[in-house]
Amino acid sequence: MASLAEIRAKLKEQEANTGGNRSSGGGDNSIYPFWNMKEGEQSTIRFLPDGDADNTFFWKERLVIKLPFAGIKGETDSRPVQVQVPCMEMYGESCPIRAEVRGWFKDASLEDMGRKYWKKRSYIFQGFVTDNPLTDDTTPENPIRRFIIGPQIFQLIKAALMDPDMEELPTDYTAGVDFRLSKGSKGGYADYGASNWARRERPLSDQEMAAVNTNGLFNLNDFLPKKPDETALRVLTEMFEASVDGEAYDPERWSNYFRPAGMAARTGDPQNRAPAPAPAAAPAAAPAAPVAEATTDTGWQDPAPAAPTAEAAPAEGGAQDILAMIRARQG
């Protein structure tokens, strides 16, 4: 487990490399849905180290891009859906979608579309919930829960780690501290700005230590999306272009690789299927469908660079035409 000094040094290194910019899953209940708290409620969390001893931090960063589609091809009553795909920057590589979208913010007419396809950042933690206001939430057999933390809460965690008054790692089994997660509201959205660390150290209880010894710690890397191979990366790029074009999601072509939550993969091989012909004129991409987690609450939003509101890009022509027009403007 890394020391507090090592974590501080790593955080400073990351800030230097980025110029100081900030940039739910499963069928079980191992992910704690704190976003379901009511306004004014507070839960208490005790974070634990990552099971991966090579990870300097006690969290893992996750970068995803949400692709909105007008519906599902072949389903007449289909509503808009969205598909989460991994951003290749999560694996330290160049992301073709990010490379395309980054330049859109130089054109006022493309800013709204750029925000739609901007990467979403979140952080995976693990630990105990020691005070839970959610009456309908049951503690799983393994009480070590996972937490999907967004940028707002993460900045509070990070700021405390950089504070010289914090002398011990908050994840230390004997000298660590709890984190109080408070939900409020601001501008009609959930706000967690009042969250803070407890002032007193608290050793893990006998029951908590027994849970760690019995179940072990999660390797947080196991909960990151699988890195796309060359074929999956081509599919990902094709889906991005179809989404920009306002097309419906095509399960025959893409479900073996990326699909909406709850959809099973088709048995066909999308590598051998010819791409569906592009329509002569496609409508603008429909708004993204709601997802299981409250996007604002979990903090999955990683805001794109600030820019004034502008009209979305025109929908006439296919995705290649739209992208060609965008690239021409940038040139």
GROMACS .gro file of C-alpha atoms in nm:
model
  331
    1MET     CA    1   0.000   0.000   0.000
    2ALA     CA    2   0.140   0.339  -0.099
    3SER     CA    3   0.220   0.594   0.169
    4LEU     CA    4   0.048   0.932   0.199
    5ALA     CA    5   0.369   1.100   0.079
    6GLU     CA    6   0.372   0.880  -0.233
    7ILE     CA    7   0.009   0.964  -0.306
    8ARG     CA    8   0.078   1.337  -0.269
    9ALA     CA    9   0.378   1.315  -0.498
   10LYS     CA   10   0.175   1.126  -0.759
   11LEU     CA   11  -0.110   1.377  -0.743
   12LYS     CA   12   0.132   1.667  -0.787
   13GLU     CA   13   0.289   1.489  -1.084
   14GLN     CA   14  -0.053   1.444  -1.245
   15GLU     CA   15  -0.140   1.811  -1.191
   16ALA     CA   16   0.188   1.914  -1.350
   17ASN     CA   17   0.124   1.690  -1.650
   18THR     CA   18  -0.227   1.830  -1.704
   19GLY     CA   19  -0.150   2.193  -1.626
   20GLY     CA   20  -0.372   2.173  -1.317
   21ASN     CA   21  -0.688   2.125  -1.525
   22ARG     CA   22  -0.969   1.924  -1.388
   23SER     CA   23  -1.083   1.749  -1.630
   24SER     CA   24  -2.370   0.144  -1.161
   25GLY     CA   25  -2.343  -0.159  -1.281
   26GLY     CA   26  -2.418  -0.524  -1.213
   27GLY     CA   27  -2.722  -0.701  -1.090
   28ASP     CA   28  -2.602  -0.711  -0.727
   29ASN     CA   29  -2.598  -0.434  -0.471
   30SER     CA   30  -2.223  -0.417  -0.418
   31ILE     CA   31  -2.225  -0.064  -0.564
   32TYR     CA   32  -2.358   0.174  -0.302
   33PRO     CA   33  -2.626   0.403  -0.460
   34PHE     CA   34  -2.560   0.713  -0.249
   35TRP     CA   35  -2.722   0.927  -0.520
   36ASN     CA   36  -3.058   0.792  -0.394
   37MET     CA   37  -3.018   0.983  -0.070
   38LYS     CA   38  -3.269   1.259  -0.010
   39GLU     CA   39  -3.161   1.619   0.008
   40GLY     CA   40  -3.016   1.688   0.352
   41GLU     CA   41  -2.921   1.326   0.420
   42GLN     CA   42  -2.569   1.205   0.494
   43SER     CA   43  -2.396   0.869   0.475
   44THR     CA   44  -2.063   0.777   0.633
   45ILE     CA   45  -1.807   0.583   0.431
   46ARG     CA   46  -1.473   0.430   0.522
   47PHE     CA   47  -1.254   0.392   0.216
   48LEU     CA   48  -1.020   0.094   0.185
   49PRO     CA   49  -0.699   0.044  -0.016
   50ASP     CA   50  -0.700  -0.107  -0.364
   51GLY     CA   51  -0.632  -0.479  -0.372
   52ASP     CA   52  -0.374  -0.405  -0.640
   53ALA     CA   53  -0.054  -0.333  -0.451
   54ASP     CA   54   0.092  -0.165  -0.761
   55ASN     CA   55  -0.173   0.108  -0.756
   56THR     CA   56  -0.040   0.420  -0.583
   57PHE     CA   57  -0.393   0.543  -0.513
   58PHE     CA   58  -0.691   0.383  -0.341
   59TRP     CA   59  -0.909   0.450  -0.646
   60LYS     CA   60  -0.909   0.392  -1.023
   61GLU     CA   61  -1.010   0.651  -1.280
   62ARG     CA   62  -1.264   0.553  -1.544
   63LEU     CA   63  -1.316   0.744  -1.870
   64VAL     CA   64  -1.616   0.667  -2.089
   65ILE     CA   65  -1.795   0.832  -2.380
   66LYS     CA   66  -2.172   0.811  -2.414
   67LEU     CA   67  -2.303   0.760  -2.767
   68PRO     CA   68  -2.671   0.856  -2.809
   69PHE     CA   69  -2.882   0.674  -3.070
   70ALA     CA   70  -3.228   0.751  -3.202
   71GLY     CA   71  -3.352   0.405  -3.105
   72ILE     CA   72  -3.281   0.040  -3.181
   73LYS     CA   73  -3.293  -0.071  -3.542
   74GLY     CA   74  -3.582  -0.309  -3.613
   75GLU     CA   75  -3.785  -0.209  -3.308
   76THR     CA   76  -4.078   0.011  -3.404
   77ASP     CA   77  -4.154   0.121  -3.048
   78SER     CA   78  -3.791   0.183  -2.958
   79ARG     CA   79  -3.703   0.490  -2.758
   80PRO     CA   80  -3.371   0.677  -2.767
   81VAL     CA   81  -3.087   0.481  -2.611
   82GLN     CA   82  -2.726   0.548  -2.530
   83VAL     CA   83  -2.426   0.320  -2.526
   84GLN     CA   84  -2.121   0.373  -2.307
   85VAL     CA   85  -1.789   0.302  -2.473
   86PRO     CA   86  -1.442   0.332  -2.318
   87CYS     CA   87  -1.226   0.632  -2.399
   88MET     CA   88  -0.886   0.503  -2.511
   89GLU     CA   89  -0.715   0.770  -2.301
   90MET     CA   90  -0.805   0.552  -2.002
   91TYR     CA   91  -0.540   0.309  -2.124
   92GLY     CA   92  -0.282   0.578  -2.198
   93GLU     CA   93  -0.351   0.576  -2.573
   94SER     CA   94  -0.493   0.828  -2.817
   95CYS     CA   95  -0.873   0.815  -2.844
   96PRO     CA   96  -1.012   0.859  -3.199
   97ILE     CA   97  -1.338   1.007  -3.071
   98ARG     CA   98  -1.163   1.255  -2.845
   99ALA     CA   99  -0.926   1.350  -3.127
  100GLU     CA  100  -1.228   1.427  -3.346
  101VAL     CA  101  -1.435   1.607  -3.085
  102ARG     CA  102  -1.160   1.821  -2.933
  103GLY     CA  103  -1.149   2.052  -3.233
  104TRP     CA  104  -1.525   2.106  -3.239
  105PHE     CA  105  -1.503   2.362  -2.960
  106LYS     CA  106  -1.318   2.597  -3.194
  107ASP     CA  107  -1.643   2.639  -3.389
  108ALA     CA  108  -1.937   2.795  -3.203
  109SER     CA  109  -2.190   2.599  -3.410
  110LEU     CA  110  -2.037   2.267  -3.299
  111GLU     CA  111  -1.997   2.330  -2.928
  112ASP     CA  112  -2.323   2.163  -2.821
  113MET     CA  113  -2.239   1.854  -3.022
  114GLY     CA  114  -1.892   1.855  -2.874
  115ARG     CA  115  -2.033   1.852  -2.521
  116LYS     CA  116  -2.254   1.557  -2.608
  117TYR     CA  117  -1.954   1.345  -2.705
  118TRP     CA  118  -1.711   1.472  -2.440
  119LYS     CA  119  -1.556   1.205  -2.219
  120LYS     CA  120  -1.716   1.141  -1.880
  121ARG     CA  121  -1.483   1.091  -1.586
  122SER     CA  122  -1.553   0.893  -1.269
  123TYR     CA  123  -1.353   0.717  -0.999
  124ILE     CA  124  -1.401   0.371  -0.849
  125PHE     CA  125  -1.342   0.330  -0.475
  126GLN     CA  126  -1.419   0.056  -0.225
  127GLY     CA  127  -1.496   0.055   0.144
  128PHE     CA  128  -1.759   0.018   0.415
  129VAL     CA  129  -2.082   0.211   0.460
  130THR     CA  130  -2.092   0.272   0.834
  131ASP     CA  131  -2.396   0.502   0.844
  132ASN     CA  132  -2.661   0.443   0.579
  133PRO     CA  133  -2.975   0.661   0.549
  134LEU     CA  134  -3.115   0.447   0.263
  135THR     CA  135  -3.377   0.232   0.431
  136ASP     CA  136  -3.432   0.016   0.121
  137ASP     CA  137  -3.059  -0.057   0.075
  138THR     CA  138  -2.943  -0.390   0.215
  139THR     CA  139  -2.583  -0.470   0.300
  140PRO     CA  140  -2.456  -0.753   0.078
  141GLU     CA  141  -2.299  -1.070   0.219
  142ASN     CA  142  -1.960  -0.911   0.153
  143PRO     CA  143  -2.001  -0.572   0.324
  144ILE     CA  144  -1.713  -0.417   0.127
  145ARG     CA  145  -1.899  -0.196  -0.119
  146ARG     CA  146  -1.785  -0.015  -0.431
  147PHE     CA  147  -1.845   0.353  -0.495
  148ILE     CA  148  -1.873   0.541  -0.824
  149ILE     CA  149  -1.744   0.886  -0.734
  150GLY     CA  150  -1.772   1.187  -0.963
  151PRO     CA  151  -1.539   1.485  -1.013
  152GLN     CA  152  -1.701   1.710  -0.749
  153ILE     CA  153  -1.661   1.461  -0.464
  154PHE     CA  154  -1.323   1.350  -0.593
  155GLN     CA  155  -1.186   1.705  -0.571
  156LEU     CA  156  -1.286   1.715  -0.202
  157ILE     CA  157  -1.107   1.386  -0.141
  158LYS     CA  158  -0.801   1.501  -0.331
  159ALA     CA  159  -0.783   1.839  -0.155
  160ALA     CA  160  -0.777   1.671   0.185
  161LEU     CA  161  -0.500   1.434   0.078
  162MET     CA  162  -0.287   1.732  -0.023
  163ASP     CA  163  -0.353   1.907   0.310
  164PRO     CA  164  -0.042   1.887   0.532
  165ASP     CA  165  -0.269   1.860   0.837
  166MET     CA  166  -0.366   1.510   0.725
  167GLU     CA  167  -0.083   1.302   0.866
  168GLU     CA  168  -0.205   0.948   0.798
  169LEU     CA  169  -0.369   0.779   0.503
  170PRO     CA  170  -0.748   0.789   0.543
  171THR     CA  171  -0.750   0.421   0.446
  172ASP     CA  172  -0.517   0.316   0.729
  173TYR     CA  173  -0.673   0.032   0.928
  174THR     CA  174  -0.588   0.183   1.267
  175ALA     CA  175  -0.533   0.558   1.209
  176GLY     CA  176  -0.766   0.625   0.914
  177VAL     CA  177  -1.070   0.852   0.905
  178ASP     CA  178  -1.424   0.820   0.776
  179PHE     CA  179  -1.572   1.029   0.495
  180ARG     CA  180  -1.911   1.195   0.541
  181LEU     CA  181  -2.100   1.213   0.214
  182SER     CA  182  -2.368   1.484   0.232
  183LYS     CA  183  -2.630   1.550  -0.034
  184GLY     CA  184  -2.768   1.894  -0.099
  185SER     CA  185  -2.889   2.079  -0.407
  186LYS     CA  186  -2.769   2.369  -0.616
  187GLY     CA  187  -2.941   2.514  -0.918
  188GLY     CA  188  -3.185   2.224  -0.923
  189TYR     CA  189  -2.911   1.959  -0.928
  190ALA     CA  190  -2.765   1.736  -0.661
  191ASP     CA  191  -2.469   1.891  -0.485
  192TYR     CA  192  -2.217   1.719  -0.259
  193GLY     CA  193  -2.002   2.020  -0.177
  194ALA     CA  194  -2.071   1.990   0.198
  195SER     CA  195  -1.911   1.644   0.216
  196ASN     CA  196  -1.601   1.622   0.436
  197TRP     CA  197  -1.364   1.398   0.628
  198ALA     CA  198  -1.424   1.317   0.993
  199ARG     CA  199  -1.193   1.504   1.230
  200ARG     CA  200  -1.113   1.206   1.449
  201GLU     CA  201  -0.927   0.892   1.360
  202ARG     CA  202  -1.114   0.565   1.388
  203PRO     CA  203  -0.963   0.216   1.379
  204LEU     CA  204  -1.159  -0.044   1.187
  205SER     CA  205  -1.392  -0.245   1.407
  206ASP     CA  206  -1.342  -0.616   1.469
  207GLN     CA  207  -1.628  -0.688   1.228
  208GLU     CA  208  -1.475  -0.469   0.957
  209MET     CA  209  -1.132  -0.628   0.996
  210ALA     CA  210  -1.293  -0.972   0.981
  211ALA     CA  211  -1.465  -0.874   0.654
  212VAL     CA  212  -1.133  -0.760   0.506
  213ASN     CA  213  -0.955  -1.078   0.617
  214THR     CA  214  -1.236  -1.305   0.501
  215ASN     CA  215  -1.327  -1.147   0.168
  216GLY     CA  216  -1.007  -0.967   0.075
  217LEU     CA  217  -0.996  -0.639  -0.114
  218PHE     CA  218  -1.125  -0.585  -0.465
  219ASN     CA  219  -0.872  -0.527  -0.741
  220LEU     CA  220  -1.031  -0.209  -0.873
  221ASN     CA  221  -0.873  -0.256  -1.213
  222ASP     CA  222  -1.112  -0.550  -1.263
  223PHE     CA  223  -1.401  -0.304  -1.277
  224LEU     CA  224  -1.266  -0.092  -1.561
  225PRO     CA  225  -1.399  -0.156  -1.912
  226LYS     CA  226  -1.198  -0.406  -2.112
  227LYS     CA  227  -0.950  -0.239  -2.346
  228PRO     CA  228  -1.085  -0.259  -2.704
  229ASP     CA  229  -0.877  -0.458  -2.949
  230GLU     CA  230  -0.822  -0.345  -3.308
  231THR     CA  231  -1.157  -0.481  -3.428
  232ALA     CA  232  -1.351  -0.337  -3.134
  233LEU     CA  233  -1.185   0.000  -3.193
  234ARG     CA  234  -1.311  -0.001  -3.554
  235VAL     CA  235  -1.660  -0.085  -3.429
  236LEU     CA  236  -1.638   0.193  -3.171
  237THR     CA  237  -1.545   0.446  -3.441
  238GLU     CA  238  -1.825   0.324  -3.668
  239MET     CA  239  -2.076   0.361  -3.384
  240PHE     CA  240  -1.956   0.715  -3.318
  241GLU     CA  241  -2.011   0.814  -3.680
  242ALA     CA  242  -2.356   0.651  -3.682
  243SER     CA  243  -2.448   0.835  -3.362
  244VAL     CA  244  -2.341   1.170  -3.508
  245ASP     CA  245  -2.555   1.089  -3.811
  246GLY     CA  246  -2.863   1.031  -3.591
  247GLU     CA  247  -2.896   0.662  -3.683
  248ALA     CA  248  -3.056   0.394  -3.467
  249TYR     CA  249  -2.841   0.148  -3.279
  250ASP     CA  250  -2.785  -0.164  -3.490
  251PRO     CA  251  -2.755  -0.475  -3.268
  252GLU     CA  252  -2.670  -0.697  -3.564
  253ARG     CA  253  -2.355  -0.495  -3.631
  254TRP     CA  254  -2.243  -0.390  -3.285
  255SER     CA  255  -2.398  -0.586  -2.996
  256ASN     CA  256  -2.109  -0.834  -2.977
  257TYR     CA  257  -1.890  -0.540  -2.882
  258PHE     CA  258  -2.086  -0.255  -2.727
  259ARG     CA  259  -2.456  -0.243  -2.644
  260PRO     CA  260  -2.710  -0.059  -2.427
  261ALA     CA  261  -2.748  -0.176  -2.069
  262GLY     CA  262  -2.964  -0.488  -2.045
  263MET     CA  263  -2.930  -0.594  -2.409
  264ALA     CA  264  -2.787  -0.938  -2.487
  265ALA     CA  265  -2.535  -0.985  -2.765
  266ARG     CA  266  -2.660  -1.123  -3.097
  267THR     CA  267  -2.511  -1.451  -3.215
  268GLY     CA  268  -2.408  -1.318  -3.555
  269ASP     CA  269  -2.057  -1.199  -3.629
  270PRO     CA  270  -2.069  -0.822  -3.687
  271GLN     CA  271  -1.727  -0.836  -3.851
  272ASN     CA  272  -1.882  -1.015  -4.148
  273ARG     CA  273  -2.183  -0.790  -4.184
  274ALA     CA  274  -2.187  -0.514  -4.437
  275PRO     CA  275  -2.255  -0.172  -4.287
  276ALA     CA  276  -2.611  -0.055  -4.328
  277PRO     CA  277  -2.650   0.204  -4.605
  278ALA     CA  278  -2.669   0.559  -4.481
  279PRO     CA  279  -3.006   0.734  -4.539
  280ALA     CA  280  -3.023   1.026  -4.775
  281ALA     CA  281  -3.113   1.257  -4.489
  282ALA     CA  282  -3.096   1.162  -4.123
  283PRO     CA  283  -3.249   1.354  -3.833
  284ALA     CA  284  -3.027   1.508  -3.570
  285ALA     CA  285  -2.923   1.273  -3.294
  286ALA     CA  286  -3.199   1.235  -3.038
  287PRO     CA  287  -3.139   1.325  -2.672
  288ALA     CA  288  -2.977   1.052  -2.470
  289ALA     CA  289  -3.212   0.821  -2.284
  290PRO     CA  290  -3.203   0.825  -1.903
  291VAL     CA  291  -2.959   0.580  -1.752
  292ALA     CA  292  -2.992   0.372  -1.437
  293GLU     CA  293  -2.764   0.595  -1.233
  294ALA     CA  294  -2.850   0.959  -1.181
  295THR     CA  295  -2.583   1.118  -1.399
  296THR     CA  296  -2.564   1.443  -1.208
  297ASP     CA  297  -2.568   1.270  -0.870
  298THR     CA  298  -2.289   1.023  -0.938
  299GLY     CA  299  -2.083   1.298  -1.092
  300TRP     CA  300  -2.016   1.112  -1.415
  301GLN     CA  301  -2.029   1.441  -1.596
  302ASP     CA  302  -1.686   1.576  -1.683
  303PRO     CA  303  -1.777   1.916  -1.827
  304ALA     CA  304  -1.633   2.012  -2.161
  305PRO     CA  305  -1.448   2.342  -2.194
  306ALA     CA  306  -1.680   2.632  -2.117
  307ALA     CA  307  -1.831   2.795  -2.420
  308PRO     CA  308  -2.150   2.991  -2.497
  309THR     CA  309  -2.458   2.800  -2.605
  310ALA     CA  310  -2.483   2.755  -2.979
  311GLU     CA  311  -2.692   2.572  -3.235
  312ALA     CA  312  -2.615   2.206  -3.288
  313ALA     CA  313  -2.442   2.102  -3.606
  314PRO     CA  314  -2.672   2.055  -3.909
  315ALA     CA  315  -2.816   1.708  -3.960
  316GLU     CA  316  -2.822   1.701  -4.338
  317GLY     CA  317  -2.607   1.436  -4.503
  318GLY     CA  318  -2.439   1.130  -4.358
  319ALA     CA  319  -2.195   1.112  -4.070
  320GLN     CA  320  -1.902   1.121  -4.311
  321ASP     CA  321  -2.041   1.443  -4.462
  322ILE     CA  322  -2.084   1.601  -4.120
  323LEU     CA  323  -1.738   1.499  -4.008
  324ALA     CA  324  -1.590   1.615  -4.339
  325MET     CA  325  -1.758   1.953  -4.293
  326ILE     CA  326  -1.622   1.977  -3.937
  327ARG     CA  327  -1.271   1.889  -4.048
  328ALA     CA  328  -1.290   2.141  -4.332
  329ARG     CA  329  -1.386   2.417  -4.089
  330GLN     CA  330  -1.101   2.326  -3.860
  331GLY     CA  331  -0.864   2.334  -4.155
   0.00000   0.00000   0.00000
